[in-house]
Short mmCIF file of C-alpha atoms and ligand atoms in Angstrom, two decimals:
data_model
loop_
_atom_site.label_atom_id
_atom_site.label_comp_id
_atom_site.label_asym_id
_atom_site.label_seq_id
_atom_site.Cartn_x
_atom_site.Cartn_y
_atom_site.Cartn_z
CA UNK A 658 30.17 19.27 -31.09
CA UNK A 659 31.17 22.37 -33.01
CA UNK A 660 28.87 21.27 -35.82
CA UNK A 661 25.71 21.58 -33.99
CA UNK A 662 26.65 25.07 -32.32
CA UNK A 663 27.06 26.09 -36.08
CA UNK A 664 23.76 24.87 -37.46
CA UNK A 665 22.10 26.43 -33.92
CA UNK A 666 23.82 30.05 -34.83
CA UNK A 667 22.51 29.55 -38.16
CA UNK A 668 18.83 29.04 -37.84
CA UNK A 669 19.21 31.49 -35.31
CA UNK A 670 20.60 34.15 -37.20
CA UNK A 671 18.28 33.42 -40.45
CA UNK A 672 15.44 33.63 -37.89
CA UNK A 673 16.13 37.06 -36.20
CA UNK A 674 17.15 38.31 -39.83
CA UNK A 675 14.01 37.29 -41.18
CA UNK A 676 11.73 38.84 -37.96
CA UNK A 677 13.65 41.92 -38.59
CA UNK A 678 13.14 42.51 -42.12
CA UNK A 679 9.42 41.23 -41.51
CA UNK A 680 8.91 43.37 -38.56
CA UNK A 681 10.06 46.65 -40.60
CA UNK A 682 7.59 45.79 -43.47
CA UNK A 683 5.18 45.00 -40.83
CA UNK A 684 4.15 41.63 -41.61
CA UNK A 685 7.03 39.59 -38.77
CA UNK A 686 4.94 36.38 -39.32
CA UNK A 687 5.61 36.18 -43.16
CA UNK A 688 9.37 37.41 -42.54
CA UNK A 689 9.89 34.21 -40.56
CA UNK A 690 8.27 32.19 -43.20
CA UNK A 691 10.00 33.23 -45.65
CA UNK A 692 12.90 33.02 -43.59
CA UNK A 693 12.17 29.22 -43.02
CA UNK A 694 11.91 28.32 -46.89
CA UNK A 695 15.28 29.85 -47.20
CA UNK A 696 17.00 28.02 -44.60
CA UNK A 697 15.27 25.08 -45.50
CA UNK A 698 16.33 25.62 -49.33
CA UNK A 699 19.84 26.34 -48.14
CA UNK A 700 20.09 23.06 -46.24
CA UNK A 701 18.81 21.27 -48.97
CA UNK A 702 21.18 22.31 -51.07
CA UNK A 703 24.07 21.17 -48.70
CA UNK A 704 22.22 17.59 -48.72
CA UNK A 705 22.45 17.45 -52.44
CA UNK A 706 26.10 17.98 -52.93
CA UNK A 707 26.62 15.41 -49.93
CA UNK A 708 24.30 13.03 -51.93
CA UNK A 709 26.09 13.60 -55.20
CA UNK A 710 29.48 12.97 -53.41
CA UNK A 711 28.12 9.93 -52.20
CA UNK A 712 26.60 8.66 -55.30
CA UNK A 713 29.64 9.58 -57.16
CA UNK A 714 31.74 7.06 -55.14
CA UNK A 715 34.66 9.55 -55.04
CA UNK A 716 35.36 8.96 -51.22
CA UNK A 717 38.91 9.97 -51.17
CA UNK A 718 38.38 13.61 -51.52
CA UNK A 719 35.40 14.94 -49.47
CA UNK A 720 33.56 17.93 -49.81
CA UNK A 721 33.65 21.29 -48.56
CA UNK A 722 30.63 21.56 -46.21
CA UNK A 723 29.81 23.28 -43.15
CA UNK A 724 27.92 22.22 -39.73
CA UNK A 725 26.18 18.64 -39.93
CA UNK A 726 26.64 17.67 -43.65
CA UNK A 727 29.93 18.77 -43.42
CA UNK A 728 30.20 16.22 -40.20
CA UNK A 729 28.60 13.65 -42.09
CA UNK A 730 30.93 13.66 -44.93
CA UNK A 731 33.81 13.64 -42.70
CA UNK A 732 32.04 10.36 -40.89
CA UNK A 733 32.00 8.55 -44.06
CA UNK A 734 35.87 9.76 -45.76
CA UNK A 735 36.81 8.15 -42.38
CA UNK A 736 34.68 4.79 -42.74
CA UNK A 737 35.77 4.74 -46.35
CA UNK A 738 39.90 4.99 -45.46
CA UNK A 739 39.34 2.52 -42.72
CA UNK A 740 37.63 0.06 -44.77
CA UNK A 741 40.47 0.49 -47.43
CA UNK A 742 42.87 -0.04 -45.21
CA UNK A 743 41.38 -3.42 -44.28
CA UNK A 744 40.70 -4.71 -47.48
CA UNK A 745 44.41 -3.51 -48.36
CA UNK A 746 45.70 -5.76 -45.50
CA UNK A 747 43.29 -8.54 -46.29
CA UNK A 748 44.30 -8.42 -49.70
CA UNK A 749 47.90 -9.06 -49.09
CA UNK A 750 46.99 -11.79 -46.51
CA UNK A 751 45.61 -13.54 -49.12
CA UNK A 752 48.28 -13.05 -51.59
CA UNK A 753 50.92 -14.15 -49.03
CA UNK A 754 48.21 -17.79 -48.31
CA UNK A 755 47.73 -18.10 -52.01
CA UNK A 756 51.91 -17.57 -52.71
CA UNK A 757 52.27 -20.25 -49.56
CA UNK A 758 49.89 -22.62 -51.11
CA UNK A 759 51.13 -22.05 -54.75
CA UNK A 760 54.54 -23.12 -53.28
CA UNK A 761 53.68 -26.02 -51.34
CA UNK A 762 55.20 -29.08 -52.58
CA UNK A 763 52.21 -31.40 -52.53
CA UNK A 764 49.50 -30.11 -54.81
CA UNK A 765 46.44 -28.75 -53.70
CA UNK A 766 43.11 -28.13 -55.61
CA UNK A 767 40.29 -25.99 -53.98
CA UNK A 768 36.66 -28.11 -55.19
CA UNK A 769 33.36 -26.18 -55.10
CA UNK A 770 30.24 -27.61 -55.98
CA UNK A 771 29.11 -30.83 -58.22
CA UNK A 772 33.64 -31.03 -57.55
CA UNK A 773 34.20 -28.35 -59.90
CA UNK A 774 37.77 -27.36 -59.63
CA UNK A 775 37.58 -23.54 -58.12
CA UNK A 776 41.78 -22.96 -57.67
CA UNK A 777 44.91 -25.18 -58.26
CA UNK A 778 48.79 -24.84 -57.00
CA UNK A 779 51.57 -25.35 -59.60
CA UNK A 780 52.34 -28.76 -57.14
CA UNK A 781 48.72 -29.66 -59.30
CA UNK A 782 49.53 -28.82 -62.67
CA UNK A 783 52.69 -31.18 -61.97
CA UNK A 784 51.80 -34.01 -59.98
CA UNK A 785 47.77 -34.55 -61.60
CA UNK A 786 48.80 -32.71 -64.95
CA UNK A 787 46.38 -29.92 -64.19
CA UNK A 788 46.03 -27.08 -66.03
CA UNK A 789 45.52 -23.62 -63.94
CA UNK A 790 43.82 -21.60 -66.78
CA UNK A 791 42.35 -24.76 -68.51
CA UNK A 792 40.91 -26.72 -66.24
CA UNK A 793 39.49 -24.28 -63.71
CA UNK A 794 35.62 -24.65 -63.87
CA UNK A 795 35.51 -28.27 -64.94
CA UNK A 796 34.98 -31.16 -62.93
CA UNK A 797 37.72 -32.62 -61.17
CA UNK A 798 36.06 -36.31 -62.08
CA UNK A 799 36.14 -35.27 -65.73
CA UNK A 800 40.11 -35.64 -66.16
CA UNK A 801 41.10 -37.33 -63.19
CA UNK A 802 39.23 -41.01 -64.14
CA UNK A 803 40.51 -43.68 -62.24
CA UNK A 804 37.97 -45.59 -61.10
CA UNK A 805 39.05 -45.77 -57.41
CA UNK A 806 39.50 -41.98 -57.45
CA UNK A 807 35.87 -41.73 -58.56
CA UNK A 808 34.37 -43.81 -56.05
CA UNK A 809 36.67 -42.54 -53.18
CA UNK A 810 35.72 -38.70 -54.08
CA UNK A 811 31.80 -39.53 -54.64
CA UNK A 812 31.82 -42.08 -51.92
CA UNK A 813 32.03 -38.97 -49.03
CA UNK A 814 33.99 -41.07 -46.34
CA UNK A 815 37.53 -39.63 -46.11
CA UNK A 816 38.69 -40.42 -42.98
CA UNK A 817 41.35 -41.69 -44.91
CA UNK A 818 43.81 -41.40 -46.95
CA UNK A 819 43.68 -43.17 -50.85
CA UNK A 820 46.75 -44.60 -51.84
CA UNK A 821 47.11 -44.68 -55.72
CA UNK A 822 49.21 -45.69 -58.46
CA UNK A 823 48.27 -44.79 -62.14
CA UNK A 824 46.36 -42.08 -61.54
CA UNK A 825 48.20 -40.33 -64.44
CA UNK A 826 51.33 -41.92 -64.82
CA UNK A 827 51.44 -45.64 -64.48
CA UNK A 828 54.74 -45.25 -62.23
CA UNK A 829 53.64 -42.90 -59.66
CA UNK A 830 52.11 -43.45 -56.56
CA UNK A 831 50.14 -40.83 -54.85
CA UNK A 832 48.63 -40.34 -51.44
CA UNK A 833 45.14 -38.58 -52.14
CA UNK A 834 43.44 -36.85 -49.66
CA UNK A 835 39.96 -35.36 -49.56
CA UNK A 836 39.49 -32.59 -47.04
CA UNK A 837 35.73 -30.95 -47.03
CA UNK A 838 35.56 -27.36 -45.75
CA UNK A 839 33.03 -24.60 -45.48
CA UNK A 840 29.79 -24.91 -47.51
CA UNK A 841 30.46 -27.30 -50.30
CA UNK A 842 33.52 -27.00 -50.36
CA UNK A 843 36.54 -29.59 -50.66
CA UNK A 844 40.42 -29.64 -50.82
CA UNK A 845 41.99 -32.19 -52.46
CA UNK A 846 45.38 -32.81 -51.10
CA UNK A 847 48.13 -35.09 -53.55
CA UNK A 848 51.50 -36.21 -52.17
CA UNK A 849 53.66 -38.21 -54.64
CA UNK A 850 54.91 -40.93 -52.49
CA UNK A 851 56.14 -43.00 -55.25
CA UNK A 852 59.92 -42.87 -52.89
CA UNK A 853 58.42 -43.89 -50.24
CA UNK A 854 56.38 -46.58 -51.49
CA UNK A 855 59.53 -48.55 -53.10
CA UNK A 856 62.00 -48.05 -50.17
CA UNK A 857 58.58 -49.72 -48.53
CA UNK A 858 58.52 -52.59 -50.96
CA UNK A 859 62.32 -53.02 -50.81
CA UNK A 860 62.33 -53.43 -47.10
CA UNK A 861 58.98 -56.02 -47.43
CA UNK A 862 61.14 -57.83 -49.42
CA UNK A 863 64.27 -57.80 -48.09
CA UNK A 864 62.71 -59.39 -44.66
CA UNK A 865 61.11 -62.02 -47.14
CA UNK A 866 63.92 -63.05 -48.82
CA UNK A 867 66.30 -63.00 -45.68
CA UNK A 868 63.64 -65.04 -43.85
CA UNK A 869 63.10 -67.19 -46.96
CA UNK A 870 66.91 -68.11 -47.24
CA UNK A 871 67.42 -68.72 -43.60
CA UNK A 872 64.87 -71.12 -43.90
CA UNK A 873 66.96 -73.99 -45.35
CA UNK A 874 70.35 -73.58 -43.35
CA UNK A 875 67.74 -73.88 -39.99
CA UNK A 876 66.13 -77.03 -40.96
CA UNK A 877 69.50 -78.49 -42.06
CA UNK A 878 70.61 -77.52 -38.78
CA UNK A 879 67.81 -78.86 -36.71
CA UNK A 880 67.95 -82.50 -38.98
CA UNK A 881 71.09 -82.76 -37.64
CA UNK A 882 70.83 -81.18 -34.14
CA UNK A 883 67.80 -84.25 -33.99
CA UNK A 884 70.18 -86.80 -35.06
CA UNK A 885 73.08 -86.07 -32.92
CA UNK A 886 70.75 -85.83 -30.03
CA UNK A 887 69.82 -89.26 -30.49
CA UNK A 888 73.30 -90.75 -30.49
CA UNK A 889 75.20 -91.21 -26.83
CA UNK A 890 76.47 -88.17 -25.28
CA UNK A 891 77.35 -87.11 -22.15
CA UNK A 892 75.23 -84.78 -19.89
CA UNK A 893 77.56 -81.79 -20.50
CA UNK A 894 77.27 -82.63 -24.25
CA UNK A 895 73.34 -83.59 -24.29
CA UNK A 896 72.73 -79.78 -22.11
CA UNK A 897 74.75 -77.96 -25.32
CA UNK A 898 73.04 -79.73 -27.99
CA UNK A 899 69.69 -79.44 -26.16
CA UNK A 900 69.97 -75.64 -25.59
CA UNK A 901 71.20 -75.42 -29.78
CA UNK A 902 67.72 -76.83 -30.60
CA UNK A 903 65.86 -74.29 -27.83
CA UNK A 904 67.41 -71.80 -30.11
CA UNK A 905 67.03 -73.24 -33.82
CA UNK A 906 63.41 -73.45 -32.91
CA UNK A 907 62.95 -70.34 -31.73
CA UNK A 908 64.51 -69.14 -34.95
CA UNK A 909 62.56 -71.21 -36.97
CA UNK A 910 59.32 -69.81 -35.39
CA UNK A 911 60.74 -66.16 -36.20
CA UNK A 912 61.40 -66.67 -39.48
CA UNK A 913 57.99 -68.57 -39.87
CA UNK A 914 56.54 -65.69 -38.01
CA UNK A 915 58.24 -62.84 -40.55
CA UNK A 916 57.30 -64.72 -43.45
CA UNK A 917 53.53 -64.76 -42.66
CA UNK A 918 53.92 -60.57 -41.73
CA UNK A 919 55.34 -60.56 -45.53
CA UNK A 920 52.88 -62.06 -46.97
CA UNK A 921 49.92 -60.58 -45.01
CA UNK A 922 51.97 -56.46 -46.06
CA UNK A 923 52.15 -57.43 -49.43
CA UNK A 924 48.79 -59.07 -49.38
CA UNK A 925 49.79 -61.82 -51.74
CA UNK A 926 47.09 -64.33 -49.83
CA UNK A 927 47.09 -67.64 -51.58
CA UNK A 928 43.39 -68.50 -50.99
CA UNK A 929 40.26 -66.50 -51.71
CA UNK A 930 37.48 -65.35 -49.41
CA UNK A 931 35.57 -67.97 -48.57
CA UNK A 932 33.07 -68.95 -45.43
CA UNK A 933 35.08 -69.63 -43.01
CA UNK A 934 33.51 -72.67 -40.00
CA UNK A 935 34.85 -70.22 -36.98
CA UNK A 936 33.55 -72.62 -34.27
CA UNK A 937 34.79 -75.55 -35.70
CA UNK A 938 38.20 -73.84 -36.38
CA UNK A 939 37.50 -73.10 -32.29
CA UNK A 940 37.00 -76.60 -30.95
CA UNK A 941 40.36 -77.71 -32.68
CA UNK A 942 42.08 -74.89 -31.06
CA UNK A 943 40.90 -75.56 -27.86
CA UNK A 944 42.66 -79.08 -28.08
CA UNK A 945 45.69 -77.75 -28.86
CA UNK A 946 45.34 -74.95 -26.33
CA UNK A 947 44.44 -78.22 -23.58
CA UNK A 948 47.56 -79.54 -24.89
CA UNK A 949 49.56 -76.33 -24.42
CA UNK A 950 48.72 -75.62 -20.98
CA UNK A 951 49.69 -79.26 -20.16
CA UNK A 952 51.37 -78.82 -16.55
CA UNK A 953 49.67 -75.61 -16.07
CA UNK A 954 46.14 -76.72 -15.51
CA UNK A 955 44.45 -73.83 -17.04
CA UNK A 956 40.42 -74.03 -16.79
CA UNK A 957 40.08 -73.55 -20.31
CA UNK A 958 36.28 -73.00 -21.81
CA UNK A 959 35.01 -72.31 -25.17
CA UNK A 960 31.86 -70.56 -26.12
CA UNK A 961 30.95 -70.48 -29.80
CA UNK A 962 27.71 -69.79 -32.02
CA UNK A 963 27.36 -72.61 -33.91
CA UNK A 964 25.51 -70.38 -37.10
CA UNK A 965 27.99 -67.64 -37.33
CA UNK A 966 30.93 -68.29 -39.85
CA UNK A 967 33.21 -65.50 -41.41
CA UNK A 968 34.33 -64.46 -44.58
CA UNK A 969 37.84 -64.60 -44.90
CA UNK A 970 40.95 -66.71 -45.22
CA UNK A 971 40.69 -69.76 -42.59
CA UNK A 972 44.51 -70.15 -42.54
CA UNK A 973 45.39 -66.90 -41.08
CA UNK A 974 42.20 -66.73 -39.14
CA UNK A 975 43.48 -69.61 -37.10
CA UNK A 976 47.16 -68.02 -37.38
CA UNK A 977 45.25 -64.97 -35.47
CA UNK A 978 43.24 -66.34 -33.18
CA UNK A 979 45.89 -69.06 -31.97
CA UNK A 980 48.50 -66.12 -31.79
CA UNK A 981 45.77 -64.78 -28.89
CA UNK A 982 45.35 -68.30 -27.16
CA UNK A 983 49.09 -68.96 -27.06
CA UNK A 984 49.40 -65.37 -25.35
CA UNK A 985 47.10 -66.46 -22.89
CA UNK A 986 47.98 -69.78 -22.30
CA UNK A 987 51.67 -68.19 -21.81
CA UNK A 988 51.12 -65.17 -19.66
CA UNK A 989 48.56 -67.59 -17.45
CA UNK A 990 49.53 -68.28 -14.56
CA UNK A 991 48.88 -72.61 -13.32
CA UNK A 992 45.83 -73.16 -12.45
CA UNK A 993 44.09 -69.57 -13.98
CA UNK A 994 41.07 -69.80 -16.57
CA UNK A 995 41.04 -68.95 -19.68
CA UNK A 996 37.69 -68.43 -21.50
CA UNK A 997 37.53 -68.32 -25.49
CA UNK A 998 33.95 -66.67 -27.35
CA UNK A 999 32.91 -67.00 -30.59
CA UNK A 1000 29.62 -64.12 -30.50
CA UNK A 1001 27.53 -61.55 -32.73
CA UNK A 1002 28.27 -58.22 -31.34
CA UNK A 1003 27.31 -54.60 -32.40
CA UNK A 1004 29.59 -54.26 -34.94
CA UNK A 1005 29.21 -57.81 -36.39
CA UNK A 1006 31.29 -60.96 -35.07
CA UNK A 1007 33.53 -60.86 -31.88
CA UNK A 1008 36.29 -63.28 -31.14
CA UNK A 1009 37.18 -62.73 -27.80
CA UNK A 1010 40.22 -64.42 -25.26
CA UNK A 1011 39.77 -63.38 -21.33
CA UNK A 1012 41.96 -64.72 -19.27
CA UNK A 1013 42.88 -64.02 -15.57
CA UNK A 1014 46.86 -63.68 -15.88
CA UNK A 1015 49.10 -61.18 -15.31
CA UNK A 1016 47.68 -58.26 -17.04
CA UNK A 1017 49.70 -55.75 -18.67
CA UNK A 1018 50.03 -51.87 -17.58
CA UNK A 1019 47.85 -49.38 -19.98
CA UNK A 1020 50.58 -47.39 -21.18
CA UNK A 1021 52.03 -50.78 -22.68
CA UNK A 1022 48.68 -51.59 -24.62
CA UNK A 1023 48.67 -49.39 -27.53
CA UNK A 1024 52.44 -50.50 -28.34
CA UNK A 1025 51.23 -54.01 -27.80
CA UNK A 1026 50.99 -54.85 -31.85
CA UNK A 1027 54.84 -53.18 -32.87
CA UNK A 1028 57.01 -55.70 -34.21
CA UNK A 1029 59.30 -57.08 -31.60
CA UNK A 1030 57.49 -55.10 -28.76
CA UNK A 1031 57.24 -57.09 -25.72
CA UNK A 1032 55.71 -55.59 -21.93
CA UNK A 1033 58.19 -57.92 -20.21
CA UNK A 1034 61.29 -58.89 -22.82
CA UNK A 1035 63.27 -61.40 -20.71
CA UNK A 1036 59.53 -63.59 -19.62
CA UNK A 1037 58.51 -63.69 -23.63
CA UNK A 1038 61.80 -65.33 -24.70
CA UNK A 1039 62.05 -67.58 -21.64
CA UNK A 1040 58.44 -68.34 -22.86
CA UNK A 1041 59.31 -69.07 -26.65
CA UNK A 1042 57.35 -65.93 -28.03
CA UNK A 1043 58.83 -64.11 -31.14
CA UNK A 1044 57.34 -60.35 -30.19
CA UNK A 1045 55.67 -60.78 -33.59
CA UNK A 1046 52.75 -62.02 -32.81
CA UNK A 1047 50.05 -59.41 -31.75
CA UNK A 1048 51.83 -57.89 -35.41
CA UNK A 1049 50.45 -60.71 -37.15
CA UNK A 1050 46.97 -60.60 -35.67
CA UNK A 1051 46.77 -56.65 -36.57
CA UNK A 1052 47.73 -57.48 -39.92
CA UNK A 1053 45.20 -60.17 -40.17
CA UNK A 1054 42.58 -58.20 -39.04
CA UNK A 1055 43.21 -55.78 -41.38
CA UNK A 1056 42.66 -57.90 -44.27
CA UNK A 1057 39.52 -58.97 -42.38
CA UNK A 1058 38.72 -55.45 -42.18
CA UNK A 1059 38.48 -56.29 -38.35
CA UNK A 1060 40.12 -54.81 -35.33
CA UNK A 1061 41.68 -55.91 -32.19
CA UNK A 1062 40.69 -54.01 -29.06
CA UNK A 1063 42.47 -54.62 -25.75
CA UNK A 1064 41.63 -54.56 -22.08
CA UNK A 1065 43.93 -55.29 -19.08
CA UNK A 1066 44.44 -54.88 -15.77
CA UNK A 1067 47.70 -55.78 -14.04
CA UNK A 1068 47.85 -58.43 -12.03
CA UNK A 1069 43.85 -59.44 -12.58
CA UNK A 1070 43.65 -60.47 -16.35
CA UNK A 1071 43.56 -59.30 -20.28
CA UNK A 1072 40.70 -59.59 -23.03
CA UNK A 1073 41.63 -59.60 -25.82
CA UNK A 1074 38.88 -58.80 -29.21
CA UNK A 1075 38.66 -59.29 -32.54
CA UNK A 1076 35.89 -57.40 -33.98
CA UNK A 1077 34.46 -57.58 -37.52
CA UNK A 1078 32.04 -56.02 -39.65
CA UNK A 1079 28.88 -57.29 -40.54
CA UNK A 1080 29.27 -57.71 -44.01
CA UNK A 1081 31.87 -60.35 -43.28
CA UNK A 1082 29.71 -62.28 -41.13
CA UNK A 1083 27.94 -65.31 -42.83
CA UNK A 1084 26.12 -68.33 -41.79
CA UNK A 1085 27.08 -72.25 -42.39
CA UNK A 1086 23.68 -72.31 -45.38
CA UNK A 1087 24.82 -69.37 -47.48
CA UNK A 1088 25.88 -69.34 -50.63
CA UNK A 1089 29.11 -68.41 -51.44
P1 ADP B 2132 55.25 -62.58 -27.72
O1 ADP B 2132 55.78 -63.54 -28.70
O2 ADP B 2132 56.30 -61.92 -26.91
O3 ADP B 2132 54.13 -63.13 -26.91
P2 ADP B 2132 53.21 -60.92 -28.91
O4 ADP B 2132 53.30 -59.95 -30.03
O5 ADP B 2132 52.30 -62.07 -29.05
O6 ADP B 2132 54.69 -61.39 -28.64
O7 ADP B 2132 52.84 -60.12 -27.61
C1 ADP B 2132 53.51 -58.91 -27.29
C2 ADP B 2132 53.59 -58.72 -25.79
O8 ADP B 2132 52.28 -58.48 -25.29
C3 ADP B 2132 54.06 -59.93 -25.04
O9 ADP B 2132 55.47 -59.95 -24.97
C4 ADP B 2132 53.44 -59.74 -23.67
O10 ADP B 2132 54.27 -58.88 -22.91
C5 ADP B 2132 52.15 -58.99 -23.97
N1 ADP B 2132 50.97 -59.89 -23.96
C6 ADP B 2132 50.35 -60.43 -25.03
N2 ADP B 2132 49.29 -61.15 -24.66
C7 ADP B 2132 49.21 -61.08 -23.32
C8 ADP B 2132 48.31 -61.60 -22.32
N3 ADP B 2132 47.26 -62.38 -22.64
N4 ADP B 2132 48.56 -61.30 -21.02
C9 ADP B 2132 49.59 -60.51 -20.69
N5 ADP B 2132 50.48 -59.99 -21.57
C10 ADP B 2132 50.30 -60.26 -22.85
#
């Protein structure tokens, strides 16, 4: 507060000062005036330099002043140093983000507006043969042309991930990833996953071509397994050869059941997309469903709109749906119902199978479609299954562009759904 006791002693002093010297020329009132204009004058001239020092942006060395304007300066040096020091630290945050980013190892490129390319990493200039001085400014679309990449960035859904080969080399297969942020602003995210993709394809078809050569040794064996069960043997005999057939057909299932999974991963689907009769395909389920339950006496009930067909392969349809009815039919106990529906829902079409068996827990049901994941291992193979076939449903309903939706309670019963979109749903009359 020293300031203000300064500026007080000062207009004090001018004052008495200036009543003396007016009081000994006899005129005290024109003393103090003048007195006033020269403190006034004086101040104002302290006001200018702090205005000049201001204007001249020189904030690191602040003037010489005394009392308030000497205050003020010494306010603003001190807003000035902070604010240095801030933008000093900010500055090497962001050099330390941008050296973190330009390091990363899958390449990232900043988008602003109309997907003009803003900033790039070197992971860029590598992967999507980007150039950091060159193409900063243009549009992204402009040298990146594949058609899917086009559509995916202007299409504004990315959820997920676009998986793409030949984006710039024919060879290469990236994982793009859109990633909007801020105001109009995007990242664009590429991982080269070209690795990953053929250790993929080499495991897809190893499990074909293992599956596809055990297929011949197994039907050898069960032609023969067949014959020698129709000659005379004894019971000991007739129990061995019996229990070798359990087990060849259970193999023969599995491989039947890994060849389908191969085909549906590497989506090489013989047939088109065409309409699809769903209740039909229904009614001759639920004859072989009648015929599955056999000693178990399930009430078994089907109800299907007649006008709503699919779009979509009818083979694996079936493959799917069955999978569902055999599961229920299976994990049933004698006597329980089982209901099948054939509906229009929200979404589109809903398959659904409820039936009142033995439920399964709820941490079980989001494992429910692994491969070879069963709730209860020992009751599934005493049953027949293969643990592959919620796996092939998933995989059917993702070429459907469906999805399967679960709900269980132990002990009560399960429904199982397959939901799919509208713009698969079609009617018996339309054209295809
Ligand atoms: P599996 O050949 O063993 O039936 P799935 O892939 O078809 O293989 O099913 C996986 C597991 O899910 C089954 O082992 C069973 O534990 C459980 N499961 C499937 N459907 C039902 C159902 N309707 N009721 C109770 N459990 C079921």
């Amino acid at each position: 507060m020293g300031f203000w006791w300064y500026e007080v002693r000062l207009a004090a002093g001018v004052a008495s000062l200036a009543l003396v010297a007016g009081w000994l020329v006899g005129r005290p009132s024109v003393g103090l005036l003048v007195g006033a204009l020269v403190y006034a004058g004086w101040q104002g001239m302290r006001l200018l330099r702090l205005l000049r020092w201001l204007q001249g942006g020189r904030l690191a060395e602040p003037p010489e002043l005394p009392g308030v304007w000497g205050e003020l300066a010494y306010l603003a040096h001190s807003q000035y140093l902070r604010a240095r020091r801030r933008q000093r630290r900010l500055g090497e945050r962001l050099k330390r983000y941008e050296a973190t980013a330009a390091a990363l190892p899958d390449a990232a490129v900043v988008l602003g507006r109309d997907h003009g390319i803003q900033w790039l990493n070197e992971a860029a200039c590598r992967l999507l043969h980007l150039d950091a001085r060159r193409d900063v400014g243009q549009r992204v679309d402009n040298l990146l042309r594949h058609p899917d990449f086009v559509a995916y960035l202007h299409g504004g859904d990315y959820a997920e991930p676009l998986v793409l080969s030949g984006l710039v080399e024919e060879d290469r297969v990236l994982q793009l990833h859109i990633v909007p942020y801020g105001q109009d602003q995007r990242l664009l995210v590429a991982r080269d996953i070209t690795r990953m993709h053929r250790l993929e394809a080499m495991r897809r078809d190893f499990v074909a071509n293992v599956s596809h050569e055990l297929r011949t040794p197994l039907a050898v064996m069960a032609g023969y397994l067949e014959t020698l069960l129709e000659g005379s043997l004894d019971a000991g005999q007739r129990q061995a050869l019996e229990a070798m057939q359990q087990q060849t057909t259970r193999m023969k299932h599995l491989v039947e059941d890994l060849l389908t999974i191969s085909r549906l991963e590497t989506g090489e689907l013989e047939e088109r997309d065409a309409p699809v009769d769903v209740p039909a395909l229904l009614r001759s389920m639920l004859e072989q469903a009648r015929r599955l339950s056999g000693e178990k006496q399930h009430e078994l009930s089907l109800q299907a709109d007649e006008s709503l067909w699919l779009l979509g392969h009818e083979r694996y349809l079936y493959s799917a749906f069955f999978n569902l009815v055999v599961n229920a039919v299976q994990y049933t106990p004698a006597g329980g119902r089982i209901e099948l529906r054939w509906q229009r829902c929200d979404e589109g079409a809903c398959f659904e199978v409820c039936d009142t068996g033995i439920g399964i827990p709820a941490q079980a049901i989001p494992r429910l479609t692994e491969r070879f994941y069963r709730v209860d291992p020992g009751r599934s193979r005493a049953a027949g299954g293969t643990g592959l076939g919620l796996s092939i449903v998933k995989h059917v309903l993702i070429h459907h562009e469906g999805e399967l939706q679960v709900d269980s309670t132990p002990g009560a019963g399960s429904t199982f759904r397959c939901v799919f979109p509208a713009r698969r749903v079609c009617g018996p009359n339309d054209p295809q």
